[in-house]
mmCIF file of C-alpha atoms in Angstrom:
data_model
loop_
_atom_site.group_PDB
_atom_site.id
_atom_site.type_symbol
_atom_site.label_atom_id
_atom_site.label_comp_id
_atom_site.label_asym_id
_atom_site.label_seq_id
_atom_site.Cartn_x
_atom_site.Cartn_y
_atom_site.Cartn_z
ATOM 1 C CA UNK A 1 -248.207 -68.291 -39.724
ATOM 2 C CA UNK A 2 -251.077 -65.913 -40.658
ATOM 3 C CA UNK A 3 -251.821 -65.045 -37.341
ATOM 4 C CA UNK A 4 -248.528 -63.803 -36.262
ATOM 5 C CA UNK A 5 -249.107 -61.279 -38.909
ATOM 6 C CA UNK A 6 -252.347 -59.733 -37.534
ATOM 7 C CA UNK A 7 -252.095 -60.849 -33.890
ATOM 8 C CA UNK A 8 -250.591 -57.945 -32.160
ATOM 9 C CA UNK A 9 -253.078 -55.554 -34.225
ATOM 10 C CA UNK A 10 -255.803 -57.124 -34.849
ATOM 11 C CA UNK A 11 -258.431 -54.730 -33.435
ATOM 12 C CA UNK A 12 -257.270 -51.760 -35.374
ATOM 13 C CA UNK A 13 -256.052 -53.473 -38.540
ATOM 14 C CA UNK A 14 -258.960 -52.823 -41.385
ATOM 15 C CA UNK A 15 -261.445 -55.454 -42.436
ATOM 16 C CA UNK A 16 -259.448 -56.058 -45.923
ATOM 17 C CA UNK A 17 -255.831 -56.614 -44.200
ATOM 18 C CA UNK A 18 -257.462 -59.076 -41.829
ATOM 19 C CA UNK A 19 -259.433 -61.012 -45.116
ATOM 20 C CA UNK A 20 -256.512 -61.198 -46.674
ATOM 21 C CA UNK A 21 -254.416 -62.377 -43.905
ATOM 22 C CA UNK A 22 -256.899 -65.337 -43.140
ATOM 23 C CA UNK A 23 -256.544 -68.820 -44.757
ATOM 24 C CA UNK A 24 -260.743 -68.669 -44.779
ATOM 25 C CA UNK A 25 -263.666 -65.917 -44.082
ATOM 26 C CA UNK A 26 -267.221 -66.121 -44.600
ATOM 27 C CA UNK A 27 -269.601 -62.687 -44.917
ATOM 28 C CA UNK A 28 -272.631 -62.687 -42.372
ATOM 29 C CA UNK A 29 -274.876 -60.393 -44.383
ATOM 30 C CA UNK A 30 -276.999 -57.412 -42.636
ATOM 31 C CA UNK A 31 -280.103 -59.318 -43.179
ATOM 32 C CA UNK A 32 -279.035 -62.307 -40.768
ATOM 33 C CA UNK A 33 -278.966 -59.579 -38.282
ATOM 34 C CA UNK A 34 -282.483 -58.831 -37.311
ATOM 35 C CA UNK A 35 -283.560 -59.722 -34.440
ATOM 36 C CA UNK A 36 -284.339 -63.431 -33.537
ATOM 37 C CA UNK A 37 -282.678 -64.636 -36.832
ATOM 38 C CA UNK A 38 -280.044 -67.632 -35.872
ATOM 39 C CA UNK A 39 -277.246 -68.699 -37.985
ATOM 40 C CA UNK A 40 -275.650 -71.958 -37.313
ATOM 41 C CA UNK A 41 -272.265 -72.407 -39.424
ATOM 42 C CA UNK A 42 -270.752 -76.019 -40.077
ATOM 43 C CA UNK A 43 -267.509 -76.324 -41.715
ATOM 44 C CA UNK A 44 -264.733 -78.756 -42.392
ATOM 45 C CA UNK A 45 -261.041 -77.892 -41.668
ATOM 46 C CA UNK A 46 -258.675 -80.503 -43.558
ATOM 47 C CA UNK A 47 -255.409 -80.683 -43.299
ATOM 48 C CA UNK A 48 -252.528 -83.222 -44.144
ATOM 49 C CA UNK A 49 -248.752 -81.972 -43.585
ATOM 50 C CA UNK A 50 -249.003 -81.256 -40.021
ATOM 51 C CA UNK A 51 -251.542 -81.041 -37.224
ATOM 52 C CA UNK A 52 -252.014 -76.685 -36.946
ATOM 53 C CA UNK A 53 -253.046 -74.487 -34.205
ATOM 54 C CA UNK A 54 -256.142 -72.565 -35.985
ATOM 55 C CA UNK A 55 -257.426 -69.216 -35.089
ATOM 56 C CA UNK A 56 -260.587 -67.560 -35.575
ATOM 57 C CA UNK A 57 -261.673 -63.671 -35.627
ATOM 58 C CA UNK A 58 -265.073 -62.236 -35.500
ATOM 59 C CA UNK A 59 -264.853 -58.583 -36.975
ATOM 60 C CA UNK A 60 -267.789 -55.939 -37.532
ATOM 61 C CA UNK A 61 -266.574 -54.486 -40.644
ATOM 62 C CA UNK A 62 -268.700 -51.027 -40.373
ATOM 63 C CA UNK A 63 -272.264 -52.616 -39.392
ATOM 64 C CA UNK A 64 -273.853 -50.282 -36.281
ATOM 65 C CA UNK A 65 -274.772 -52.954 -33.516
ATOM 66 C CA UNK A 66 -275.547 -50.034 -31.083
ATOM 67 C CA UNK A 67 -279.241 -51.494 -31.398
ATOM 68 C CA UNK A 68 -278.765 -54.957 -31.996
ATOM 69 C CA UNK A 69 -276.952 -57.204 -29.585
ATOM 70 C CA UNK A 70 -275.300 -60.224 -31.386
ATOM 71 C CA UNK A 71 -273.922 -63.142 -29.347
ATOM 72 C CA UNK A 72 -272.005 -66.593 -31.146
ATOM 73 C CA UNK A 73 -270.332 -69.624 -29.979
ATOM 74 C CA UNK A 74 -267.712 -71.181 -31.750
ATOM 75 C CA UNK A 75 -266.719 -74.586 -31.245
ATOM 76 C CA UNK A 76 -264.294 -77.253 -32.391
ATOM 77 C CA UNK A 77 -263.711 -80.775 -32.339
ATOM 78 C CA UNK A 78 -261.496 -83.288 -33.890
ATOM 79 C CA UNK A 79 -264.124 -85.408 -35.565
ATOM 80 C CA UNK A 80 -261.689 -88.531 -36.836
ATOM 81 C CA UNK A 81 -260.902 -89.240 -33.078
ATOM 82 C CA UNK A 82 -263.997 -91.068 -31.414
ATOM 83 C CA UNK A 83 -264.929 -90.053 -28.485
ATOM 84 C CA UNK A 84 -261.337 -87.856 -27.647
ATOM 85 C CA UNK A 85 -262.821 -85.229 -30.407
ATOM 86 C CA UNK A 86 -263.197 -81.939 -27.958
ATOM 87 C CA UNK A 87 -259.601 -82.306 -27.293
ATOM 88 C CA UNK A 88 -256.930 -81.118 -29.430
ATOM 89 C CA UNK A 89 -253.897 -83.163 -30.715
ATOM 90 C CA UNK A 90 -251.866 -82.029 -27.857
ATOM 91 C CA UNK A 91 -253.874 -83.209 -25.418
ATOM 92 C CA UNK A 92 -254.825 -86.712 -26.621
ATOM 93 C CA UNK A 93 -254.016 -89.894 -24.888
ATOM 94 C CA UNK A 94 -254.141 -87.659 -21.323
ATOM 95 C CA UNK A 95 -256.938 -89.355 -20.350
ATOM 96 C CA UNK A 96 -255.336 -92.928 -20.201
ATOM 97 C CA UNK A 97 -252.266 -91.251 -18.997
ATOM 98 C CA UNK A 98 -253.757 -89.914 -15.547
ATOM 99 C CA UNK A 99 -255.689 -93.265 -15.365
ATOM 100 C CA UNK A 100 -252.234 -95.258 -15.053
ATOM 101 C CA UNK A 101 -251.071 -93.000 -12.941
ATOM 102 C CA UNK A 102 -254.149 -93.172 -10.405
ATOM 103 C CA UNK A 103 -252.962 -96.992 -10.590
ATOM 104 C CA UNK A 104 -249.274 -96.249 -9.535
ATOM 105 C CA UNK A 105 -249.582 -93.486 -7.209
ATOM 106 C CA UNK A 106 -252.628 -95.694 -5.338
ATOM 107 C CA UNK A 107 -250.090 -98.954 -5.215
ATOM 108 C CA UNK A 108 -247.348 -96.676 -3.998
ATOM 109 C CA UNK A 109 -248.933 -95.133 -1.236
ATOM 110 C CA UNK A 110 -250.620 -98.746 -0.092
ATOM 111 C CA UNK A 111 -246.752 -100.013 -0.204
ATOM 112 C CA UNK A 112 -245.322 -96.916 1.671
ATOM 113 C CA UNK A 113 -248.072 -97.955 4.156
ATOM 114 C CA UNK A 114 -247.549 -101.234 4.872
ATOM 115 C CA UNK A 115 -243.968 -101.088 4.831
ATOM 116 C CA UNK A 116 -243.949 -98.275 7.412
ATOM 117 C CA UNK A 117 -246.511 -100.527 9.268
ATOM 118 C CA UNK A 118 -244.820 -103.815 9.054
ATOM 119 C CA UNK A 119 -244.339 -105.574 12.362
ATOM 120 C CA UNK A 120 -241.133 -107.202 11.593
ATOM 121 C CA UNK A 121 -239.275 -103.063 12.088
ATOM 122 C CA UNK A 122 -237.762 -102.355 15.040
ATOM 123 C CA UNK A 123 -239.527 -98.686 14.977
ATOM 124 C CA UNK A 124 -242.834 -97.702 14.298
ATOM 125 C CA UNK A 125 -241.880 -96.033 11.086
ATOM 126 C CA UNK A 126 -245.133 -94.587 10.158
ATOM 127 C CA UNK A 127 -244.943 -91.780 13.555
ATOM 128 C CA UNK A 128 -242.204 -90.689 11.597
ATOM 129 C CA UNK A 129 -242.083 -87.215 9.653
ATOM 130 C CA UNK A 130 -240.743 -88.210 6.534
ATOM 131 C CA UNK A 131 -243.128 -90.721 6.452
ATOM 132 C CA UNK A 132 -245.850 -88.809 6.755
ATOM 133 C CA UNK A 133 -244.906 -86.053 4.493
ATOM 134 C CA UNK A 134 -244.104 -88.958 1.614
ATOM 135 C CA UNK A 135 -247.614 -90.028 2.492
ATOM 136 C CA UNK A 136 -248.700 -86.806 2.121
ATOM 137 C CA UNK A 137 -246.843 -86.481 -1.652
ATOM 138 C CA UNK A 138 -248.510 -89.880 -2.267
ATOM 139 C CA UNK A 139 -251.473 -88.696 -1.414
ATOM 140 C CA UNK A 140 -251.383 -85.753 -3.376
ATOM 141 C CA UNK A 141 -249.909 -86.822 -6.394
ATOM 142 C CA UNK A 142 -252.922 -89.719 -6.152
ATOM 143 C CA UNK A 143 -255.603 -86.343 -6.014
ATOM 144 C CA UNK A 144 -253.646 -84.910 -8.799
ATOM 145 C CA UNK A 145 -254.413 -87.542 -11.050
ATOM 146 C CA UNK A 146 -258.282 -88.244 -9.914
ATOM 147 C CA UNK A 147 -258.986 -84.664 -10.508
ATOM 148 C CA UNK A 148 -257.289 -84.236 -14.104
ATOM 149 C CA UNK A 149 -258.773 -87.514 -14.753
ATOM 150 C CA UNK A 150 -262.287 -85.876 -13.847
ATOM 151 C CA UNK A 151 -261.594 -83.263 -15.941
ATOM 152 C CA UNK A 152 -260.741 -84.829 -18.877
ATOM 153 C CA UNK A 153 -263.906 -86.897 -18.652
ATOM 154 C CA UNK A 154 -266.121 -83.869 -18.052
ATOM 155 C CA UNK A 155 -263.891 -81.951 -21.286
ATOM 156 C CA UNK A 156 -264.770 -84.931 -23.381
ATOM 157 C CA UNK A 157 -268.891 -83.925 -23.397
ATOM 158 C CA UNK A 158 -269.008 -80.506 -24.516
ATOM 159 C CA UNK A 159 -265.471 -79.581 -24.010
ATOM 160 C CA UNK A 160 -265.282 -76.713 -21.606
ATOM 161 C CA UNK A 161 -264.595 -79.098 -18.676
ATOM 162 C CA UNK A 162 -264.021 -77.614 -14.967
ATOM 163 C CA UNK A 163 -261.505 -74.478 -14.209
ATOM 164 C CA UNK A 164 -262.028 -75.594 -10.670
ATOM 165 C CA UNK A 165 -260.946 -79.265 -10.500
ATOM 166 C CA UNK A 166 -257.794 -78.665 -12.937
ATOM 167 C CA UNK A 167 -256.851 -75.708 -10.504
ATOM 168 C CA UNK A 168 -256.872 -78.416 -7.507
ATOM 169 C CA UNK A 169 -255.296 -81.170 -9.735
ATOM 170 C CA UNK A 170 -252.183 -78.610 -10.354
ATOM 171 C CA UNK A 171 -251.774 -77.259 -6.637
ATOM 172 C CA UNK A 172 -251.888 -81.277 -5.150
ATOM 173 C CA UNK A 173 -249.453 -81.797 -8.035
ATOM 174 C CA UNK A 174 -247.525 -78.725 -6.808
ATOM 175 C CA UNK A 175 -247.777 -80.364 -3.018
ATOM 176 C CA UNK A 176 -246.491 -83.419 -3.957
ATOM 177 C CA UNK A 177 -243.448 -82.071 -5.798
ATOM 178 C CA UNK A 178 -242.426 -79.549 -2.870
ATOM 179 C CA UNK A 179 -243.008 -82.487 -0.552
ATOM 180 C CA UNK A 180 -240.372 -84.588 -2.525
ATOM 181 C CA UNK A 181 -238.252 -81.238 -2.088
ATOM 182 C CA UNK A 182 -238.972 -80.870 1.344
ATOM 183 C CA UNK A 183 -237.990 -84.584 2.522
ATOM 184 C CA UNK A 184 -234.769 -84.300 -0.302
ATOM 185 C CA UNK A 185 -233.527 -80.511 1.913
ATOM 186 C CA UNK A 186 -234.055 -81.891 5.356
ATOM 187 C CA UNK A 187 -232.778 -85.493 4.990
ATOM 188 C CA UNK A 188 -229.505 -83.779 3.687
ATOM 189 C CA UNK A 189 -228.633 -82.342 6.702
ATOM 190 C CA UNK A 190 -229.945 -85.090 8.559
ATOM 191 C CA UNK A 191 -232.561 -83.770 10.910
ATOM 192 C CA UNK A 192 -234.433 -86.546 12.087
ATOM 193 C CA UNK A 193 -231.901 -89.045 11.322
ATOM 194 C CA UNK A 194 -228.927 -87.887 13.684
ATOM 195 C CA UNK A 195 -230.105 -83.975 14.349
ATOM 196 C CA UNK A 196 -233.268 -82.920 15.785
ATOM 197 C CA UNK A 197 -233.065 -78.942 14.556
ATOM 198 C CA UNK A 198 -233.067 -77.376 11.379
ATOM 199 C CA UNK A 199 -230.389 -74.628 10.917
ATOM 200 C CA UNK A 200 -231.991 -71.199 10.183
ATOM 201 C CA UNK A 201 -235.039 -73.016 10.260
ATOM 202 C CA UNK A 202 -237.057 -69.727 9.598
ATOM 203 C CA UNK A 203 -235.248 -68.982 6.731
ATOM 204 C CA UNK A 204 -235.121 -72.467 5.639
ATOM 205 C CA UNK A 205 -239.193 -72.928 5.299
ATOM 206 C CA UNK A 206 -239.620 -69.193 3.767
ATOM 207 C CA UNK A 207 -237.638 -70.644 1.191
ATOM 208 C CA UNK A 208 -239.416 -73.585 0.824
ATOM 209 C CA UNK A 209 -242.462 -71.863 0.687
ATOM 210 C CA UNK A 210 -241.253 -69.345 -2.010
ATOM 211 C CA UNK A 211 -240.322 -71.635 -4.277
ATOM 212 C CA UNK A 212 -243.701 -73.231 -4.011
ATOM 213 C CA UNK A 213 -245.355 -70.647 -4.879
ATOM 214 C CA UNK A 214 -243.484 -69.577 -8.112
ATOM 215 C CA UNK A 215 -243.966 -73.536 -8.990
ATOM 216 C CA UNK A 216 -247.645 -72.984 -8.223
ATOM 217 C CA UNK A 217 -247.620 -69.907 -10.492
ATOM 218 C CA UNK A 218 -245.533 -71.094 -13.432
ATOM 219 C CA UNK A 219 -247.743 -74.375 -13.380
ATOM 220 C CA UNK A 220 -251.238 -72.542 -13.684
ATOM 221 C CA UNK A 221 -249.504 -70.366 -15.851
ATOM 222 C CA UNK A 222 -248.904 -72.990 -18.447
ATOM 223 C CA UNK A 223 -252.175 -74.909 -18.132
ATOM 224 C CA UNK A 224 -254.424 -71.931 -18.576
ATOM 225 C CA UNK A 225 -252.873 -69.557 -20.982
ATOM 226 C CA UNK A 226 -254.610 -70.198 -24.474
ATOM 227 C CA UNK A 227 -251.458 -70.407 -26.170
ATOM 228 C CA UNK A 228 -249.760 -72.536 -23.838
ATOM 229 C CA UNK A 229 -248.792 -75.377 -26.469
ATOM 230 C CA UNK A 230 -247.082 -72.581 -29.007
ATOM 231 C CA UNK A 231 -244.588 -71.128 -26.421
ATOM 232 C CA UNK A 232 -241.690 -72.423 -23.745
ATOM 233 C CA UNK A 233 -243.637 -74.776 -21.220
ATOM 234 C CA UNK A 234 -243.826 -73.307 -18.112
ATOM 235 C CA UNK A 235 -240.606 -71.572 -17.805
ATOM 236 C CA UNK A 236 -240.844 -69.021 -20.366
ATOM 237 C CA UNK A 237 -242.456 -65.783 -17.904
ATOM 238 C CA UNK A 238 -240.363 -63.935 -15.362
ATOM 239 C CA UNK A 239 -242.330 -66.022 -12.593
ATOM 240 C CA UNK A 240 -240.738 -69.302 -13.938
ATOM 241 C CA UNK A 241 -237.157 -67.682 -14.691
ATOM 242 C CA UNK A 242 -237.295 -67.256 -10.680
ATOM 243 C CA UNK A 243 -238.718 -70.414 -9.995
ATOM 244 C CA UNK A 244 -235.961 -72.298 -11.590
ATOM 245 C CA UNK A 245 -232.872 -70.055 -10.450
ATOM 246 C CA UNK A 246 -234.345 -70.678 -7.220
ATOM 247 C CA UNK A 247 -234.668 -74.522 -7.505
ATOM 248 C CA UNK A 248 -230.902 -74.358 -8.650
ATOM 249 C CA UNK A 249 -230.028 -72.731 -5.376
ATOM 250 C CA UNK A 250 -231.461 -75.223 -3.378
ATOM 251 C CA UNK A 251 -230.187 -78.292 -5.493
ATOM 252 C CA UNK A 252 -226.841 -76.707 -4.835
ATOM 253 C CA UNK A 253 -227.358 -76.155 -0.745
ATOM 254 C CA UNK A 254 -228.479 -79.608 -0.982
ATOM 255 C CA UNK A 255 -225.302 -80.868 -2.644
ATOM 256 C CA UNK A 256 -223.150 -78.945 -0.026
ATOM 257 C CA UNK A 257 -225.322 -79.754 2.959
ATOM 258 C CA UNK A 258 -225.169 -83.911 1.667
ATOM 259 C CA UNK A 259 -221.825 -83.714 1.177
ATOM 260 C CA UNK A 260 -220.740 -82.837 4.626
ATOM 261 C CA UNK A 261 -223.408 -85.023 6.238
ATOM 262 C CA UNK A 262 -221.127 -87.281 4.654
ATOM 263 C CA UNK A 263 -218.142 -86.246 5.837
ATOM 264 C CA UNK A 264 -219.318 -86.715 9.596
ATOM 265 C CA UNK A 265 -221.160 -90.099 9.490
ATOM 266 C CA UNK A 266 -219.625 -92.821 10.745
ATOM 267 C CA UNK A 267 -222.316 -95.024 11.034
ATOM 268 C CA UNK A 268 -222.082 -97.682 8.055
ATOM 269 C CA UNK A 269 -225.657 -98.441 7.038
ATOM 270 C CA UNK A 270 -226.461 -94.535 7.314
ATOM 271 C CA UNK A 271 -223.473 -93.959 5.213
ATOM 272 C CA UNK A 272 -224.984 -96.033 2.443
ATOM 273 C CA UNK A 273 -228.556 -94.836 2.907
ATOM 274 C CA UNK A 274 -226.830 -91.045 2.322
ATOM 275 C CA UNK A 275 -224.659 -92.396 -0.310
ATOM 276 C CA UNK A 276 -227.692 -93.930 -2.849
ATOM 277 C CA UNK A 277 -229.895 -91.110 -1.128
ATOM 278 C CA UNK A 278 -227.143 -88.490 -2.917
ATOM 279 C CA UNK A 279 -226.921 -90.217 -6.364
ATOM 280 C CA UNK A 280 -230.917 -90.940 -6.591
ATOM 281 C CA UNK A 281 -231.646 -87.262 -5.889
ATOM 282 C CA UNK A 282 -229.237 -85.641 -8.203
ATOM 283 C CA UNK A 283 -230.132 -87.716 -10.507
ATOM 284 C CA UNK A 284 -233.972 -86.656 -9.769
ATOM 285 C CA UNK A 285 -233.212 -83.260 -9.542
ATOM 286 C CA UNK A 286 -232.308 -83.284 -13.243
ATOM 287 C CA UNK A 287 -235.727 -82.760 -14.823
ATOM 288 C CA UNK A 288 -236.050 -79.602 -13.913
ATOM 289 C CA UNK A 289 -233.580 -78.190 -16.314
ATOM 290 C CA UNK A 290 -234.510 -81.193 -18.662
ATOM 291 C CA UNK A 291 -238.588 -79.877 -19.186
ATOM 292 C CA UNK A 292 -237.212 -77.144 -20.568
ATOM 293 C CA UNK A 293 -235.269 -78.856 -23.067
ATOM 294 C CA UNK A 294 -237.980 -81.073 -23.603
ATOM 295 C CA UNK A 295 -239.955 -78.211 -24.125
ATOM 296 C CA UNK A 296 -237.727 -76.113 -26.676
ATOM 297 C CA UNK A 297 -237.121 -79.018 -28.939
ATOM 298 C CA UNK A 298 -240.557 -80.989 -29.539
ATOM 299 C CA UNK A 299 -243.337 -79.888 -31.961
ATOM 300 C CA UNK A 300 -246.299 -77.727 -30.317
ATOM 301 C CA UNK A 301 -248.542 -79.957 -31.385
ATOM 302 C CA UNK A 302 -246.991 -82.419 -28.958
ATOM 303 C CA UNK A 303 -245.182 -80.329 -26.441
ATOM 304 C CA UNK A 304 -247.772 -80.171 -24.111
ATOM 305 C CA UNK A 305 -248.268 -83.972 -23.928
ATOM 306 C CA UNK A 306 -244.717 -85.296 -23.798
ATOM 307 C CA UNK A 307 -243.859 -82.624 -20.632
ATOM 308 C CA UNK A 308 -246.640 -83.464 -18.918
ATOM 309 C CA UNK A 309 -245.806 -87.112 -19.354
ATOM 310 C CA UNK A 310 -242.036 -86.628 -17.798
ATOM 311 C CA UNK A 311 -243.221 -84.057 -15.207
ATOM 312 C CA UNK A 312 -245.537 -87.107 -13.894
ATOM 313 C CA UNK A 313 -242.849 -90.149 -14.560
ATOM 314 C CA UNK A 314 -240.077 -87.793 -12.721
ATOM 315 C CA UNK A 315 -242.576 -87.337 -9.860
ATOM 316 C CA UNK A 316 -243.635 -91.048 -10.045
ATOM 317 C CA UNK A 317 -239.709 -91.583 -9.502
ATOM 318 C CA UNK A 318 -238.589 -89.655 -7.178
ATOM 319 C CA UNK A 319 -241.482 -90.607 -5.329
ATOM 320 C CA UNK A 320 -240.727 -94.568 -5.785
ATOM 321 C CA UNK A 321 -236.855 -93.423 -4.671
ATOM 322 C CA UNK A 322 -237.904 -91.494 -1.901
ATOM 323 C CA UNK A 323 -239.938 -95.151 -0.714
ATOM 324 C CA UNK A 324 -237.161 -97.438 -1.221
ATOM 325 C CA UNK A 325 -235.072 -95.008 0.867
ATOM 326 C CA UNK A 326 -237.156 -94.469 3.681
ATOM 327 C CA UNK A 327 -239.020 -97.180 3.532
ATOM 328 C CA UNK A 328 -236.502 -100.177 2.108
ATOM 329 C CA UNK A 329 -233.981 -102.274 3.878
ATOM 330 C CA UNK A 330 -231.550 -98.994 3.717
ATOM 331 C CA UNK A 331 -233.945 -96.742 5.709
ATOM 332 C CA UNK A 332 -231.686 -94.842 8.654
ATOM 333 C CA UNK A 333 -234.984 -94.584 10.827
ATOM 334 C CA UNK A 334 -234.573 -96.369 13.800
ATOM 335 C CA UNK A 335 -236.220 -96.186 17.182
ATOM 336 C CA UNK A 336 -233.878 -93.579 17.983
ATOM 337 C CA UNK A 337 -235.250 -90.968 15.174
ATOM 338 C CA UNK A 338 -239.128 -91.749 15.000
ATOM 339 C CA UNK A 339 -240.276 -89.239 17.317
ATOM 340 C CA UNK A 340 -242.114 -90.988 19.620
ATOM 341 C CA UNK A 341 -241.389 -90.329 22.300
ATOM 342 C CA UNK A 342 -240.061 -86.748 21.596
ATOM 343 C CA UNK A 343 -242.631 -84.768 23.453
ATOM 344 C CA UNK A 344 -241.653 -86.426 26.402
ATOM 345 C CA UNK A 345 -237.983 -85.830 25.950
ATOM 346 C CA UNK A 346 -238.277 -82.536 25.123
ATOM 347 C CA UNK A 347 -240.058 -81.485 28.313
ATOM 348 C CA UNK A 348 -237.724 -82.640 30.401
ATOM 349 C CA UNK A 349 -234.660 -80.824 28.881
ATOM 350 C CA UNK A 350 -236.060 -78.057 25.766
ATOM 351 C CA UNK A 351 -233.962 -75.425 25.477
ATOM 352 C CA UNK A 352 -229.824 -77.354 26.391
ATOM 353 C CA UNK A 353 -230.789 -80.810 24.207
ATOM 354 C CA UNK A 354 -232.091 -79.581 20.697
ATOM 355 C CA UNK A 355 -229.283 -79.343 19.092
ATOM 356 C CA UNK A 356 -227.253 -82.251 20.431
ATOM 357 C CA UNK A 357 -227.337 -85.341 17.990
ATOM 358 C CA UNK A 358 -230.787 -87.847 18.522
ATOM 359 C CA UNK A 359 -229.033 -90.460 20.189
ATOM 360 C CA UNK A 360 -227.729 -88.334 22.892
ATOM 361 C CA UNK A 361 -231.655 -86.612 23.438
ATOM 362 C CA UNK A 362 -233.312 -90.279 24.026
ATOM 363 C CA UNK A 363 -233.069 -92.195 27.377
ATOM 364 C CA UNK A 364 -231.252 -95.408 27.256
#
């Protein structure tokens, strides 16, 4: 609470108002200030209500240091927690978390694999789009994991970890959720199950591609803003306010666009792959809105934790859906819709057979 008084005003607030203002200070006299003299500063910070978010300032209070150069490093750790101390409270227990999740993603995409591979289908499922692009989100969200997981590890001696690999584990993370977004849009109008276009396709993937990137932005956003844990996750910058208006949009072009695929299928066991496919996604498409519940109503000194444990279990789920769809005994792709034979087919008639259903583009 004592920073919000001085925060905004620090730098020009006088030495006393800032003293006063802190729970603690400590006076570096003049003398420690010649040169080559060290200082090295150990203290204990105890506290028993509530885990706090501490800040420190380091103000010249009328010393002239235009001849002297003075340079400091402050650290912190969490000394009652073992080997997690460089982390704070918010981010402890991460480490095990990405280390399940290595587990799940890894078993999920060896599952996908083999069932897309299994001899006993009538279509070789894995030449398939969908498949591939829920291999890719596999894939990806299997990256994700390994690199947070490195960087926890490399955080955990010394604490500074590496800017680099958490920048890749977000944007794989951020591939594998617009890849669940992707396959969720183009299923619902059923290209690749009964169409072989996508309406205003140009329009459609610019889309696509902007909302990516305001996920990509809101994501790095909350992971590398210093006071990340103390404000809205993710969501709480102009960049996220956009992000999530547009993610409404498309959840409702995808209601409207599933609906009437549902209207004009006749086919039954499409029918019931559109039906569970409708349900499963809506249901999905709920944790978008729900992080930022989530993130208004826990503690700080949790918030951080819990979302990034439902961003990952949503992921993980929509991800296991999207596999017992595709994948599962109610999986629409046939040998009609894998593809492979569509260069052939397409050469032969481009420009009058696109946009006539799949069944009528493939030779009997």
């Amino acid at each position: 609470k004592h920073w919000k008084i001085v925060s905004k005003d620090y730098q020009s607030d006088a030495c006393g108002e800032l003293e006063a203002a802190a729970s603690y200070s400590k006076d570096i006299s003049r003398a420690m200030l010649t040169k080559g003299h060290r200082l090295a500063w150990i203290d204990l910070i105890s506290q028993h209500a509530r885990p706090r978010f501490w800040y420190f300032v380091i103000v010249n209070c009328g010393v002239d240091l235009a001849a002297t150069s003075v340079a400091y490093r402050v650290h912190f750790t969490n000394t009652g927690w073992g080997w997690q101390q460089e982390f704070s409270m918010d981010h402890m227990g991460m480490f095990w978390v990405y280390m399940v999740f290595i587990v799940c993603f890894g078993a999920l995409s060896i599952m996908t694999v083999r069932a897309a591979r299994c001899p006993q289908k009538d279509a070789p499922m894995h030449e398939h789009p969908y498949i591939k692009l829920l291999t890719l989100a596999h894939g990806a969200s299997t990256a994700s994991s390994c690199l947070f997981l490195a960087h926890c590890h490399i955080y955990s001696h010394g604490g500074s970890g590496s800017l680099g690999l958490r920048f890749l584990a977000i944007l794989f993370a951020v591939v594998a959720t617009c890849s669940i977004y992707l396959i969720a849009l183009l299923c619902s109008r059923g290209w690749a199950i009964t169409i072989a276009t996508v309406p205003h396709q140009r329009g459609f993937f610019a889309i696509v591609a902007v909302v990516g990137g305001f996920h990509a932005m809101c994501e790095l956003h909350a992971q590398t803003t210093v006071d990340s844990s103390t404000e809205m996750y993710a969501y709480e910058g102009g960049a996220g306010i956009v992000a999530l208006l547009l993610k409404v949009i498309i959840f409702a072009w995808f209601v409207v666009q599933v609906r009437k695929t549902l209207k004009d299928e006749l086919d039954g066991q499409r029918l019931r792959f559109y039906k569970v496919f409708y349900r499963g996604m809506s249901i999905w498409a709920l944790t978008v809105p729900s992080l930022a519940v989530v993130a208004m109503g826990v503690d700080p000194w949790v918030r951080y934790r819990v979302v990034a444990i439902v961003e990952v279990v949503a992921r993980f789920a929509g991800q296991c859906l999207l596999t017992y769809l595709l994948a599962g005994p109610l999986t629409p792709i046939t040998a009609e819709n894998t593809f492979q034979a569509q260069d052939n087919c397409l050469s032969d008639a481009r420009s009058s057979s696109l946009n006539k259903p799949l069944a009528d583009n493939l030779p009997a």
